mmCIF file of C-alpha atoms and ligand atoms in Angstrom:
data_model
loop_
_atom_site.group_PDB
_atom_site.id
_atom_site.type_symbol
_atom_site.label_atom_id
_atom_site.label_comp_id
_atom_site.label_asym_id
_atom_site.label_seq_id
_atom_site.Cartn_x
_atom_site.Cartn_y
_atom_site.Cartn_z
ATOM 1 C CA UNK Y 1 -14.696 -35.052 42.229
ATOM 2 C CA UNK Y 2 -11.194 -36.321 42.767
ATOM 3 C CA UNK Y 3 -8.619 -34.518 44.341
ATOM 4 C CA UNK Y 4 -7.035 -31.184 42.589
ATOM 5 C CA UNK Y 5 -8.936 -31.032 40.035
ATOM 6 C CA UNK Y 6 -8.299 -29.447 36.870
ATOM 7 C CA UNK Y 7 -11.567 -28.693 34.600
ATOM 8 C CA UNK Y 8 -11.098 -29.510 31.143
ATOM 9 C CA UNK Y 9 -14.292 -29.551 29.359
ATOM 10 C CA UNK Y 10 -17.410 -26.591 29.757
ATOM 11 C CA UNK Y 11 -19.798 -29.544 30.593
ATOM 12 C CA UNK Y 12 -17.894 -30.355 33.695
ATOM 13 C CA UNK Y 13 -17.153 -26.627 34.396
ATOM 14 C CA UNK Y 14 -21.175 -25.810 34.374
ATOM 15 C CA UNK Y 15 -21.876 -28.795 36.826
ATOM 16 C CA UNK Y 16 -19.143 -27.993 39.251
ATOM 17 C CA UNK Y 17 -20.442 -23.581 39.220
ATOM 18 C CA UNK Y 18 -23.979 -24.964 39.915
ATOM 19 C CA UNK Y 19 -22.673 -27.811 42.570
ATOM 20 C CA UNK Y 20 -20.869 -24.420 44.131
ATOM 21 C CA UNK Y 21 -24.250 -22.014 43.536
ATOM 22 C CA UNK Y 22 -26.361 -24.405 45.016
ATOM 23 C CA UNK Y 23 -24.373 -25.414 47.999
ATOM 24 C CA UNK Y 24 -25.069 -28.827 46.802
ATOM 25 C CA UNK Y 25 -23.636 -31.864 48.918
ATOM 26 C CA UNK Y 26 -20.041 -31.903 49.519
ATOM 27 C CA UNK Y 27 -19.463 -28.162 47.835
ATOM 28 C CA UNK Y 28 -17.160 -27.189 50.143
ATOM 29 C CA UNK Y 29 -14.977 -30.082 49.251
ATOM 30 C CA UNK Y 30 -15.132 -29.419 45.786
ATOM 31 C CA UNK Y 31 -14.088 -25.583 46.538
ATOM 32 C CA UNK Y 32 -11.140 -26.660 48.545
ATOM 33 C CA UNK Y 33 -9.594 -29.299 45.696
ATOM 34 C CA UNK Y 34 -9.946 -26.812 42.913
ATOM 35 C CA UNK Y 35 -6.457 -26.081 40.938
ATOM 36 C CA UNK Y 36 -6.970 -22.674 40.068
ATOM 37 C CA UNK Y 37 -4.897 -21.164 37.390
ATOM 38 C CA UNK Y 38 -3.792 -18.035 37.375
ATOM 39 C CA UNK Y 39 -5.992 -16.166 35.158
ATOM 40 C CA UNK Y 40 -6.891 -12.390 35.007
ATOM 41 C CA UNK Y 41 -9.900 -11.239 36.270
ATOM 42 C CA UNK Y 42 -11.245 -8.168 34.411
ATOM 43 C CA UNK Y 43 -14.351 -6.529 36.048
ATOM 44 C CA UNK Y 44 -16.432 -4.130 34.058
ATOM 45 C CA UNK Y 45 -18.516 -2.132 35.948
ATOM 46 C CA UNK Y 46 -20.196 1.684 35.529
ATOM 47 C CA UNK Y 47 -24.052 2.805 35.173
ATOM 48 C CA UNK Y 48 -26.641 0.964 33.491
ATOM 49 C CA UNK Y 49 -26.338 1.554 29.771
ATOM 50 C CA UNK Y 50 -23.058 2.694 29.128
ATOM 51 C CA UNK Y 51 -22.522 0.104 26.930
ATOM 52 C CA UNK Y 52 -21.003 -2.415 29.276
ATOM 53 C CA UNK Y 53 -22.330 -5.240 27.868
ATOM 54 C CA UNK Y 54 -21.753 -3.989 23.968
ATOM 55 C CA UNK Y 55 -18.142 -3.076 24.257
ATOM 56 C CA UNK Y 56 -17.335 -6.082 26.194
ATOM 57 C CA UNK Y 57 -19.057 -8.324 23.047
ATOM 58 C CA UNK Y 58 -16.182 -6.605 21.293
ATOM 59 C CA UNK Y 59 -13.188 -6.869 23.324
ATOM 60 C CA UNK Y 60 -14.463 -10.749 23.452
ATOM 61 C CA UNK Y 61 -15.164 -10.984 19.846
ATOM 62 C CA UNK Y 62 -11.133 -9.792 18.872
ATOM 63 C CA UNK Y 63 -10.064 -11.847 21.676
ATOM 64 C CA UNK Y 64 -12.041 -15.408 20.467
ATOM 65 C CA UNK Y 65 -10.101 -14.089 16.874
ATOM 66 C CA UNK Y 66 -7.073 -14.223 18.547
ATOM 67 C CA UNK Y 67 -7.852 -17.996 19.895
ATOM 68 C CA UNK Y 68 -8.241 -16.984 23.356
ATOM 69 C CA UNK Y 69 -10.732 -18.551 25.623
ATOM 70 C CA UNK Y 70 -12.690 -16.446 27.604
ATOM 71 C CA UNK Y 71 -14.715 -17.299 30.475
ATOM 72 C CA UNK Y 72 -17.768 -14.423 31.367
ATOM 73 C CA UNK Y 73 -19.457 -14.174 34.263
ATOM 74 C CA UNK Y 74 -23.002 -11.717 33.798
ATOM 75 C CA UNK Y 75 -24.125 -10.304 37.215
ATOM 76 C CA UNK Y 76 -27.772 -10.407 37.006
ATOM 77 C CA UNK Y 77 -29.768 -8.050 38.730
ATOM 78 C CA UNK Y 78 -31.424 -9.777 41.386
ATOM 79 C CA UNK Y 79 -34.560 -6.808 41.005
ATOM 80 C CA UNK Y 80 -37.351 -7.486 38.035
ATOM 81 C CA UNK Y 81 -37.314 -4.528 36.787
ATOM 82 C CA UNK Y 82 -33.653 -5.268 35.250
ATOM 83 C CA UNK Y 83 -34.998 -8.591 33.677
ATOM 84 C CA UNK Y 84 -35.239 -6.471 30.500
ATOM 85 C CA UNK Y 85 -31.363 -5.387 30.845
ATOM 86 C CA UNK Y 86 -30.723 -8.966 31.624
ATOM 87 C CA UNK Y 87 -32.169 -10.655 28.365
ATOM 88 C CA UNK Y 88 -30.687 -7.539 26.229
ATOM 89 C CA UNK Y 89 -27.067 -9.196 27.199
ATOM 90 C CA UNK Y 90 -28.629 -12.835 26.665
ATOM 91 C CA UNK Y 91 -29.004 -10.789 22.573
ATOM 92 C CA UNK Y 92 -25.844 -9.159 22.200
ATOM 93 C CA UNK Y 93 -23.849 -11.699 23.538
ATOM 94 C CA UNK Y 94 -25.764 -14.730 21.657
ATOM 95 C CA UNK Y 95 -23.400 -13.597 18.745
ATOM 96 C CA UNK Y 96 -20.853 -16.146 20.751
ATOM 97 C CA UNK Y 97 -23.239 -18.862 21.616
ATOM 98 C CA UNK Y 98 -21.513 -21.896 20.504
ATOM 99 C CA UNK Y 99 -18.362 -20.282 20.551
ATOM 100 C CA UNK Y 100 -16.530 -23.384 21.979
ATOM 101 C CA UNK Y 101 -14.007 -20.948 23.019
ATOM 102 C CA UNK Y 102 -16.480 -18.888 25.048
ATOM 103 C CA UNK Y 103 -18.208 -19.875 28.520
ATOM 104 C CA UNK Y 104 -21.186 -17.672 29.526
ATOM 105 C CA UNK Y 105 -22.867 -17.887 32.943
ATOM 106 C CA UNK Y 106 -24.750 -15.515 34.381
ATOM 107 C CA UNK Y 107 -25.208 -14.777 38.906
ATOM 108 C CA UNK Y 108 -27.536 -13.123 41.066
ATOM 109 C CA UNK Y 109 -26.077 -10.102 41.816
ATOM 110 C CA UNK Y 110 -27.297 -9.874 45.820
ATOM 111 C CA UNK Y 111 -26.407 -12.170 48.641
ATOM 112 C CA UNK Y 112 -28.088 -13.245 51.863
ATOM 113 C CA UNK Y 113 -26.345 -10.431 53.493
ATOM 114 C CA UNK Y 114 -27.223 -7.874 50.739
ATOM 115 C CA UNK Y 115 -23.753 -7.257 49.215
ATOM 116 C CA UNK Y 116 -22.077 -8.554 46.295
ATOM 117 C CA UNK Y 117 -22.740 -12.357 46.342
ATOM 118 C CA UNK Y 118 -20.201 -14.661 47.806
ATOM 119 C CA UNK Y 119 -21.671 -16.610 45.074
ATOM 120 C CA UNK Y 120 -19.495 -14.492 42.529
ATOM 121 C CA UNK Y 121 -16.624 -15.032 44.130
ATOM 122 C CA UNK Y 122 -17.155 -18.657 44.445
ATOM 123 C CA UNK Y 123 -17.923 -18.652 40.791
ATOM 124 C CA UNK Y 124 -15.072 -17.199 39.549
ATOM 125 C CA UNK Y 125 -12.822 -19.351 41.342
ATOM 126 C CA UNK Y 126 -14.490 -22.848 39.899
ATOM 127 C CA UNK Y 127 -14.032 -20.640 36.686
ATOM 128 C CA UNK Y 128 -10.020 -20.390 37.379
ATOM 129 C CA UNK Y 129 -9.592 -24.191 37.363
ATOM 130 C CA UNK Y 130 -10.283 -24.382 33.830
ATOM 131 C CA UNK Y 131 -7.389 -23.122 31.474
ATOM 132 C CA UNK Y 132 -9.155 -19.363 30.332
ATOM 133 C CA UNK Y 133 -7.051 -16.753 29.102
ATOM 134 C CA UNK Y 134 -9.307 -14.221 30.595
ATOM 135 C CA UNK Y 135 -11.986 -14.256 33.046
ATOM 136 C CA UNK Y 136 -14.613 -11.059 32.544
ATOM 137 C CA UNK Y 137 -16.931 -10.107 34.894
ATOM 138 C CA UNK Y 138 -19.666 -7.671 34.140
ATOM 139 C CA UNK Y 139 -21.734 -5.768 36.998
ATOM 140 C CA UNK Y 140 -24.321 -3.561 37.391
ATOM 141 C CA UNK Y 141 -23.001 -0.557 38.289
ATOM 142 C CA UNK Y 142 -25.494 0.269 41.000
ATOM 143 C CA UNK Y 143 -24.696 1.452 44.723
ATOM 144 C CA UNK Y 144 -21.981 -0.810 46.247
ATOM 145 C CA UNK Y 145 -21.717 -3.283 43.998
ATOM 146 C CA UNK Y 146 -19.022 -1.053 41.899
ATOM 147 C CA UNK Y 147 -16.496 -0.757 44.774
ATOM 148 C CA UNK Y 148 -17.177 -4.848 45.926
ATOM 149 C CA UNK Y 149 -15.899 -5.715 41.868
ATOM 150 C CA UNK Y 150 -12.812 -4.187 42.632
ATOM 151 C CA UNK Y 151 -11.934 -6.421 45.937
ATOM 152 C CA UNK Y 152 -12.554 -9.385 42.759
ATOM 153 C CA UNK Y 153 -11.160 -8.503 40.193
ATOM 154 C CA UNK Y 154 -7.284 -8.126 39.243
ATOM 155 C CA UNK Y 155 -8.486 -4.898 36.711
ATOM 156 C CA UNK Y 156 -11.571 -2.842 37.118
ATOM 157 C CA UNK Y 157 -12.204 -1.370 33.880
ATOM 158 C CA UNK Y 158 -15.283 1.367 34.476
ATOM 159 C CA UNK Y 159 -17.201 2.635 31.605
ATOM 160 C CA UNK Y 160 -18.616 6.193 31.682
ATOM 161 C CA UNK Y 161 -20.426 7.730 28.779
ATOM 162 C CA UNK Y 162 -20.746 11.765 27.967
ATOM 163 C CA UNK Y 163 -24.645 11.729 29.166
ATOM 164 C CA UNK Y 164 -23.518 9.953 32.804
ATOM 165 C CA UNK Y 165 -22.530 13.315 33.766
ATOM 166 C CA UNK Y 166 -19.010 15.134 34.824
ATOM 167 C CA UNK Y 167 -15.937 13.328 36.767
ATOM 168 C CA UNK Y 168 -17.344 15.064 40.033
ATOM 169 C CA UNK Y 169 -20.095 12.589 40.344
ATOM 170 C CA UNK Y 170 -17.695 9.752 39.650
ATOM 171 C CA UNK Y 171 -15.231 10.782 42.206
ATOM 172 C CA UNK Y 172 -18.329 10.712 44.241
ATOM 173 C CA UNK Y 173 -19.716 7.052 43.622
ATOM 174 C CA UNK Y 174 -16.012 6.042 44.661
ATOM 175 C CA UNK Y 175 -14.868 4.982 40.633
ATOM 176 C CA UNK Y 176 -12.003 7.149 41.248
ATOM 177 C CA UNK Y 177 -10.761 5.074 43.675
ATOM 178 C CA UNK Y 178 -11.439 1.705 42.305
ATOM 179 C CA UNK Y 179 -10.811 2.086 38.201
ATOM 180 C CA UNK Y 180 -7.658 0.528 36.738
ATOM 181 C CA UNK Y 181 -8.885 1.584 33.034
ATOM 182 C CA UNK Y 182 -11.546 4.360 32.247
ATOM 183 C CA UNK Y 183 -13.668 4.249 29.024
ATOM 184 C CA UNK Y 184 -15.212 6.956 28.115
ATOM 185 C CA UNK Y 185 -17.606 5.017 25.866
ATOM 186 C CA UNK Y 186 -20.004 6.068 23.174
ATOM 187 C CA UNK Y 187 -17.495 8.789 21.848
ATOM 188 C CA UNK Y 188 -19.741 9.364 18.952
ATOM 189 C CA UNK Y 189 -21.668 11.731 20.931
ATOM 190 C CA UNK Y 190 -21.107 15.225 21.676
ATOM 191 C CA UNK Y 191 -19.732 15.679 25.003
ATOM 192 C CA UNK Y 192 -17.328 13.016 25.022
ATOM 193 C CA UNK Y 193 -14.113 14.946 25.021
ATOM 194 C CA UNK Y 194 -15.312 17.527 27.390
ATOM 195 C CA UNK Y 195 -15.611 14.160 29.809
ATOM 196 C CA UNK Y 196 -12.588 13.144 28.991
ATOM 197 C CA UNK Y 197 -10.467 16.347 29.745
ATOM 198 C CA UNK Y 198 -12.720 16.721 32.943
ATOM 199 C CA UNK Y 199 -11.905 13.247 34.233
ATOM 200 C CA UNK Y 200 -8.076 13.862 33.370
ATOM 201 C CA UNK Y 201 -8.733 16.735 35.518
ATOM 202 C CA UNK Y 202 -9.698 14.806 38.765
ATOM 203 C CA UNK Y 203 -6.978 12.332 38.007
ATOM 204 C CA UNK Y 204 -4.325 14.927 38.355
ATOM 205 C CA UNK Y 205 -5.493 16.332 41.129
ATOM 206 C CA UNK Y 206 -5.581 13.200 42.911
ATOM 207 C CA UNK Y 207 -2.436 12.078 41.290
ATOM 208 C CA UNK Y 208 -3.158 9.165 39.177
ATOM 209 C CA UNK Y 209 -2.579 10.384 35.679
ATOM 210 C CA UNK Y 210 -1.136 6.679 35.314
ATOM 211 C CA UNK Y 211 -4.936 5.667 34.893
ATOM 212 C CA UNK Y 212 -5.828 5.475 31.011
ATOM 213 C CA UNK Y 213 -8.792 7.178 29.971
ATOM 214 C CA UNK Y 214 -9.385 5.783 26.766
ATOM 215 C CA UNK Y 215 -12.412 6.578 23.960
ATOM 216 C CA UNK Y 216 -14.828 3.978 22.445
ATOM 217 C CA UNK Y 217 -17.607 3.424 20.410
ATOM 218 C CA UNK Y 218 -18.475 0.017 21.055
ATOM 219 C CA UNK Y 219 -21.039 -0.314 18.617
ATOM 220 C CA UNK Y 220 -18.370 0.378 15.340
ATOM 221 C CA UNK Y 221 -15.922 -1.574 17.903
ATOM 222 C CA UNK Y 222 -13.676 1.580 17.545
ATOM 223 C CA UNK Y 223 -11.213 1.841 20.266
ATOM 224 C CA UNK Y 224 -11.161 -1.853 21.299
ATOM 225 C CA UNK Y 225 -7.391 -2.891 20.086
ATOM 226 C CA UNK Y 226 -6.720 -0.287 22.569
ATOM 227 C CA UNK Y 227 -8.764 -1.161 25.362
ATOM 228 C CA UNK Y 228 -7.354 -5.030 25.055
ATOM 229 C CA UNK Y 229 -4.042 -3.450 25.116
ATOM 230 C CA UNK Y 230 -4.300 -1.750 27.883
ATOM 231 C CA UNK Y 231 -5.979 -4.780 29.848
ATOM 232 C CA UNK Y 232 -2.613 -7.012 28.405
ATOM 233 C CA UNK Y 233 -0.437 -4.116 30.160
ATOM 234 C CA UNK Y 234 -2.682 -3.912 33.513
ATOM 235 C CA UNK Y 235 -2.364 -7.807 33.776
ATOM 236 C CA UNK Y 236 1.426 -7.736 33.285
ATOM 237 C CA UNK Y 237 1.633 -4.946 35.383
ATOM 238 C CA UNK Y 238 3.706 -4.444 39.372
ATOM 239 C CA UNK Y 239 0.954 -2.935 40.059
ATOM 240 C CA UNK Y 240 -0.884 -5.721 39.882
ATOM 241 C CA UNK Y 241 1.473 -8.305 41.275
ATOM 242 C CA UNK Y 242 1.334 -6.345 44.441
ATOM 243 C CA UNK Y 243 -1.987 -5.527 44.627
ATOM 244 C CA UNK Y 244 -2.315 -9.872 44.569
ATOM 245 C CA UNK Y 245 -1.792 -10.236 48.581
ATOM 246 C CA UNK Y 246 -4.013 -7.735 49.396
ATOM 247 C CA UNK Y 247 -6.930 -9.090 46.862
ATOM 248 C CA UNK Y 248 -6.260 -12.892 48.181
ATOM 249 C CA UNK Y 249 -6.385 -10.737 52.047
ATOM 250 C CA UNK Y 250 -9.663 -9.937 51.305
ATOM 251 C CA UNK Y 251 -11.149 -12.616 50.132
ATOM 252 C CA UNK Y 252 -9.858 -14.921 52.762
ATOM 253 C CA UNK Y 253 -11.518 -12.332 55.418
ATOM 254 C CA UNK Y 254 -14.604 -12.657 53.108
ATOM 255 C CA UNK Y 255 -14.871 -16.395 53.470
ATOM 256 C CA UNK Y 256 -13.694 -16.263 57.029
ATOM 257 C CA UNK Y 257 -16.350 -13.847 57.861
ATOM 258 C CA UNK Y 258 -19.162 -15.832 56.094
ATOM 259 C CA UNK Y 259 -18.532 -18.968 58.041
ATOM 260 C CA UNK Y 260 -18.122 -17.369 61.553
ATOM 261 C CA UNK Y 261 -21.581 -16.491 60.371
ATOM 262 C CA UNK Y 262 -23.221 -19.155 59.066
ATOM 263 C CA UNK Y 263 -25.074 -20.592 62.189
ATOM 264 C CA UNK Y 264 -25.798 -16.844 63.196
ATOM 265 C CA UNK Y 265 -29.820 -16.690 64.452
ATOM 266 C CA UNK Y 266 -30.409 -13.221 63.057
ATOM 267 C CA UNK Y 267 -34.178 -13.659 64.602
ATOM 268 C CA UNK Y 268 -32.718 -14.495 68.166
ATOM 269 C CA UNK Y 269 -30.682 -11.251 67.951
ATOM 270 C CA UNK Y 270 -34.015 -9.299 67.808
ATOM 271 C CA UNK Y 271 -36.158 -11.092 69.782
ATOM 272 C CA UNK Y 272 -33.327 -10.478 72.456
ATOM 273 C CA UNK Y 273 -33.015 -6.883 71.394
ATOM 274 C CA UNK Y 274 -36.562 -5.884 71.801
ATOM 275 C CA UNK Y 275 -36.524 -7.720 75.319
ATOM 276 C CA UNK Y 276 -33.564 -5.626 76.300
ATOM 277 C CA UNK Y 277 -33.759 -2.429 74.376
ATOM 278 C CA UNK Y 278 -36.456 -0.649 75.936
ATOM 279 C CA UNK Y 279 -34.787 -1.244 79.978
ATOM 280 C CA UNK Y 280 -33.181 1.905 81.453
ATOM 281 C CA UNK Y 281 -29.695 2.237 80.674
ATOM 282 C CA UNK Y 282 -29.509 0.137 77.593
ATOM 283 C CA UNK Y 283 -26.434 0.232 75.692
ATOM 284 C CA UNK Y 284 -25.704 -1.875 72.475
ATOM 285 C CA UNK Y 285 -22.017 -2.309 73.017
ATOM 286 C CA UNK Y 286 -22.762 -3.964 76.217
ATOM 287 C CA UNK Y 287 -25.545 -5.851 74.475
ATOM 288 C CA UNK Y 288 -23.365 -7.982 71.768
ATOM 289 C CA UNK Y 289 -21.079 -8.906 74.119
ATOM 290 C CA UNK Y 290 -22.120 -11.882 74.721
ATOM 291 C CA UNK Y 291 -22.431 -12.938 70.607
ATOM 292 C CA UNK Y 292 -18.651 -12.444 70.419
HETATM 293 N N1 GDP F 301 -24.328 5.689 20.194
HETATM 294 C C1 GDP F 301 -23.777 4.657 20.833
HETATM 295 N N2 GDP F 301 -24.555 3.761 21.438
HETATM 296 C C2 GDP F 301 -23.965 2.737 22.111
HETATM 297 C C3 GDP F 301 -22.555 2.589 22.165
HETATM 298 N N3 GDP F 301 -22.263 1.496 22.896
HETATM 299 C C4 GDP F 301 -23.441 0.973 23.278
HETATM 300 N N4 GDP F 301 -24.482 1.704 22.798
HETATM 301 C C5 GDP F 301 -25.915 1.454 22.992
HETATM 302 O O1 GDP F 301 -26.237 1.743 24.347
HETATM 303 C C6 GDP F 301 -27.268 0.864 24.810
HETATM 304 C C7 GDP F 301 -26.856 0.207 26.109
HETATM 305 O O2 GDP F 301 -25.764 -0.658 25.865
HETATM 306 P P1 GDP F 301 -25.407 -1.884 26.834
HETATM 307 O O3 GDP F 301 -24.199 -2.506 26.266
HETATM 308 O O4 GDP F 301 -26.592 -2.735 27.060
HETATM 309 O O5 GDP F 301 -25.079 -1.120 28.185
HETATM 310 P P2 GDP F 301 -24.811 -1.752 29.663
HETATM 311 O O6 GDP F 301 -26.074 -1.589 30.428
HETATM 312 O O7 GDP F 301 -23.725 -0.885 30.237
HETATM 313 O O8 GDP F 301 -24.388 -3.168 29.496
HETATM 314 C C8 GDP F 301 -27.535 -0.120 23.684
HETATM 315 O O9 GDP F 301 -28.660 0.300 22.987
HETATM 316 C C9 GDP F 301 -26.294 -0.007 22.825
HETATM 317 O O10 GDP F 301 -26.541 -0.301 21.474
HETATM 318 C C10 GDP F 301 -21.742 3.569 21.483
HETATM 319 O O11 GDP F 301 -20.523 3.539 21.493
HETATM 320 N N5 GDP F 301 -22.411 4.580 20.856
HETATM 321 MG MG1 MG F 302 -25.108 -4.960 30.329
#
């Protein structure tokens, strides 16, 4: 690949994602001569089966109307027993297959060191040097891997549905602290209101009634305008302007971190930990001393 390179065509864009994924021959070269545009990054995230996947195949589908292109990323579960989940996105979003407007690729949700992959990351900046409109990424909302979308994406949209139970246990998992947008999705059910006054609630309390909670049923694609709109605002938003250092902050400490790390011999550590850990007086801060 030749210097700064912009990615023009979704043949190129695939090879140069699986040149990065693979950590194929002269991938780090390739990373550093990218030309990234300056594209939003809209994470999705929230429990399995809240209708992530459906109301996103919405939002995209009045978006590709528009003459937008839209570049997806799917974060597969790396566990089996989500292959099932996995192919049910494969369906609902093979309404766009063919979509020359519309890029699909999907990435192992866990990394060598068990969070979020660096893959993603890596991903969705190949994904910037090609001129999308939007960038979505779509997790599973299990454990950590909520709070890591938000340190990747510009807007963190998290989807909650009426059975997911009340605002308390979102506060707990963290949301609270990491959604731009909430959707209260699947709106057709009973309950839905009740979760929407509750998680107004817990927003005033903790003083960000500026969060939208909106209402959707993604299935009749009711309540999508509103969602896009609302995505439009967050993207032209201060807000999000300044939140731009502190994203690009933490992503630079990311990569930083990862190649401090690279040559780390996680099996010397232990051998030299059970040599040492059983002698009188052993102390583990004393220990890694000498690793740093
Ligand atoms: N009743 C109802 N069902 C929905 C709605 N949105 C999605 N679903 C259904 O909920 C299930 C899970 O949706 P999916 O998009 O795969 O959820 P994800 O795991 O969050 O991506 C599917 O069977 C959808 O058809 C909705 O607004 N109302
Ligand atoms: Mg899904």
């Amino acid at each position: 690949m030749s210097h700064n390179t912009s990615i023009t065509d979704f043949k190129t864009l695939a090879r140069t994602i699986s040149v990065v994924e693979n950590e194929a021959e002269g991938f780090e070269s390739v990373l550093q001569h990218l030309h990234p545009n300056d594209i939003p990054v809209v994470g999705f995230t929230g429990p399995p089966g809240a209708g992530k996947s459906t109301l996103l195949n919405a939002v995209v589908s009045v978006l590709l109307e528009e003459g937008k292109k839209i570049g997806l990323v799917l974060v597969d579960p790396s566990s089996p027993f989500n292959l099932g989940a996995v192919l049910g996105d494969r369906l609902r979003m093979s309404t766009h297959f063919n979509n020359p407007h519309l890029f699909i690729r999907s990435v192992a949700s866990r990394g060598s060191l068990g969070g979020l992959s660096d893959k993603i990351m890596e991903v969705v900046e190949v994904m910037k040097s090609y001129p999308f409109d939007f960038i979505f990424v779509e997790t599973v909302g299990v454990g950590q891997s909520e709070v890591e979308i938000a340190g990747l994406a510009d807007t963190t949209v998290v989807v909650l549905v009426p059975e997911s139970g009340d605002a308390i246990q979102t506060m707990k998992a963290g949301l609270m602290e990491i959604a731009d947008i909430f959707v209260v999705n699947k709106a057709d059910r009973a309950d839905a209101d009740a979760l929407i006054n509750s998680l107004s609630f817990q927003l005033h309390l903790n003083q960000k009634e500026n969060i939208p909670v909106l209402k959707t049923v993604a299935v009749e694609g009711n309540g999508v305008k509103e969602l896009i709109t609302e995505i439009v605002r967050e993207r032209d938003s201060e807000k999000n302007k300044e939140r731009k250092l502190i994203l690009l902050a933490e992503k630079a400490l990311r990569i930083i971190a990862k190649h401090r790390m690279k040559n780390f011999d996680v099996l010397q550590l232990k051998n030299d930990l059970q040599l040492k850990m059983d002698s009188p007086g052993f102390n583990l801060y004393s220990f890694i001393r000498h690793y740093q």
